[in-house]
Amino acid sequence: MRLPPALAESWDWQLEAACRGTDPGAFFYLDNERGEARGTRVRAAKLICRSCPVRSECLEHALDSHEHHGVWGGLTEEERRVLRSSG
Ligand code: SF4
């Protein structure tokens, strides 16, 4: 995992996040979450990401730091894995 340096500029984008103040549980699946429950949660998270002004910064962070869990930048962990392997 490669985290950005502990400089405020590296994390400032999070101040603009559309998900700021949202329950983190909307973006991370529970161990026993399956099927429609998971699909409903992921669609709701992606809806928030769609209007997020820092979506590209969020996705870049998730790809750079190899975030293995949750919806980041509008993509699930599986979608980020596919994106990483394609490019
Ligand atoms: S893209 Fe989605 S997960 Fe990332 S900061 Fe914006 S709302 Fe949050």
Short mmCIF file of C-alpha atoms and ligand atoms in Angstrom, two decimals:
data_model
loop_
_atom_site.label_atom_id
_atom_site.label_comp_id
_atom_site.label_asym_id
_atom_site.label_seq_id
_atom_site.Cartn_x
_atom_site.Cartn_y
_atom_site.Cartn_z
CA MET A 1 0.00 0.00 0.00
CA ARG A 2 1.29 3.45 -0.90
CA LEU A 3 -0.29 6.24 1.13
CA PRO A 4 0.21 9.88 0.18
CA PRO A 5 2.57 11.90 2.35
CA ALA A 6 1.12 13.43 5.51
CA LEU A 7 0.84 16.87 3.94
CA ALA A 8 -2.43 18.77 4.14
CA GLU A 9 -2.40 19.31 0.35
CA SER A 10 -2.40 15.54 -0.15
CA TRP A 11 -5.66 15.14 1.75
CA ASP A 12 -7.39 18.51 1.20
CA TRP A 13 -9.61 17.04 -1.51
CA GLN A 14 -11.50 15.14 1.18
CA LEU A 15 -12.86 18.45 2.50
CA GLU A 16 -14.91 18.74 -0.71
CA ALA A 17 -16.17 15.16 -0.67
CA ALA A 18 -19.87 14.66 -1.35
CA CYS A 19 -19.81 11.80 1.16
CA ARG A 20 -18.47 13.98 3.96
CA GLY A 21 -20.73 13.40 6.96
CA THR A 22 -22.36 10.35 5.35
CA ASP A 23 -22.45 7.06 7.24
CA PRO A 24 -19.28 5.21 6.11
CA GLY A 25 -21.35 2.03 6.14
CA ALA A 26 -22.92 3.23 2.89
CA PHE A 27 -19.55 2.77 1.15
CA PHE A 28 -18.17 -0.41 2.78
CA TYR A 29 -19.82 -3.81 2.72
CA LEU A 30 -20.43 -5.90 5.77
CA ASP A 31 -18.89 -9.38 5.92
CA ASN A 32 -22.22 -11.14 5.50
CA GLU A 33 -23.73 -8.73 2.99
CA ARG A 34 -24.82 -10.44 -0.22
CA GLY A 35 -27.02 -10.11 -3.26
CA GLU A 36 -29.68 -7.44 -3.43
CA ALA A 37 -28.72 -5.82 -0.10
CA ARG A 38 -25.21 -5.29 -1.39
CA GLY A 39 -26.43 -4.09 -4.79
CA THR A 40 -28.78 -1.56 -3.20
CA ARG A 41 -26.02 -0.18 -0.97
CA VAL A 42 -23.50 0.05 -3.82
CA ARG A 43 -26.00 1.84 -6.10
CA ALA A 44 -26.74 4.37 -3.33
CA ALA A 45 -23.02 4.98 -2.76
CA LYS A 46 -22.39 5.41 -6.49
CA LEU A 47 -25.22 7.91 -6.70
CA ILE A 48 -23.44 10.08 -4.12
CA CYS A 49 -20.11 9.69 -5.96
CA ARG A 50 -21.69 10.70 -9.28
CA SER A 51 -22.10 14.31 -8.12
CA CYS A 52 -18.89 14.46 -6.11
CA PRO A 53 -16.56 17.31 -7.13
CA VAL A 54 -13.45 15.34 -6.09
CA ARG A 55 -14.33 12.02 -7.68
CA SER A 56 -11.14 11.84 -9.77
CA GLU A 57 -8.92 12.65 -6.77
CA CYS A 58 -10.72 10.01 -4.72
CA LEU A 59 -10.31 7.36 -7.40
CA GLU A 60 -6.65 8.25 -7.88
CA HIS A 61 -6.07 7.92 -4.13
CA ALA A 62 -7.81 4.53 -4.03
CA LEU A 63 -5.77 3.23 -6.97
CA ASP A 64 -2.46 4.61 -5.65
CA SER A 65 -2.97 3.25 -2.15
CA HIS A 66 -4.48 -0.06 -3.33
CA GLU A 67 -7.65 0.37 -1.31
CA HIS A 68 -9.10 -3.14 -1.18
CA HIS A 69 -12.47 -2.30 0.31
CA GLY A 70 -15.38 -0.05 -0.41
CA VAL A 71 -16.64 2.31 -3.08
CA TRP A 72 -14.07 4.99 -3.91
CA GLY A 73 -14.32 7.40 -6.81
CA GLY A 74 -17.57 5.78 -7.85
CA LEU A 75 -16.03 2.34 -8.35
CA THR A 76 -16.28 -0.81 -6.26
CA GLU A 77 -13.21 -2.78 -5.25
CA GLU A 78 -13.89 -5.27 -8.08
CA GLU A 79 -14.19 -2.47 -10.65
CA ARG A 80 -10.94 -0.88 -9.44
CA ARG A 81 -9.19 -4.25 -9.67
CA VAL A 82 -10.31 -4.59 -13.31
CA LEU A 83 -9.24 -1.01 -14.05
CA ARG A 84 -5.78 -1.62 -12.52
CA SER A 85 -5.28 -4.86 -14.41
CA SER A 86 -6.26 -3.25 -17.73
CA GLY A 87 -3.87 -0.55 -17.57
S1 SF4 B 1 -16.02 10.02 -5.04
FE1 SF4 B 1 -17.49 9.05 -3.67
S2 SF4 B 1 -16.28 8.04 -2.07
FE2 SF4 B 1 -14.96 9.51 -3.13
S3 SF4 B 1 -15.02 11.37 -1.93
FE3 SF4 B 1 -16.57 11.55 -3.52
S4 SF4 B 1 -18.47 10.77 -2.64
FE4 SF4 B 1 -16.80 10.10 -1.32
#
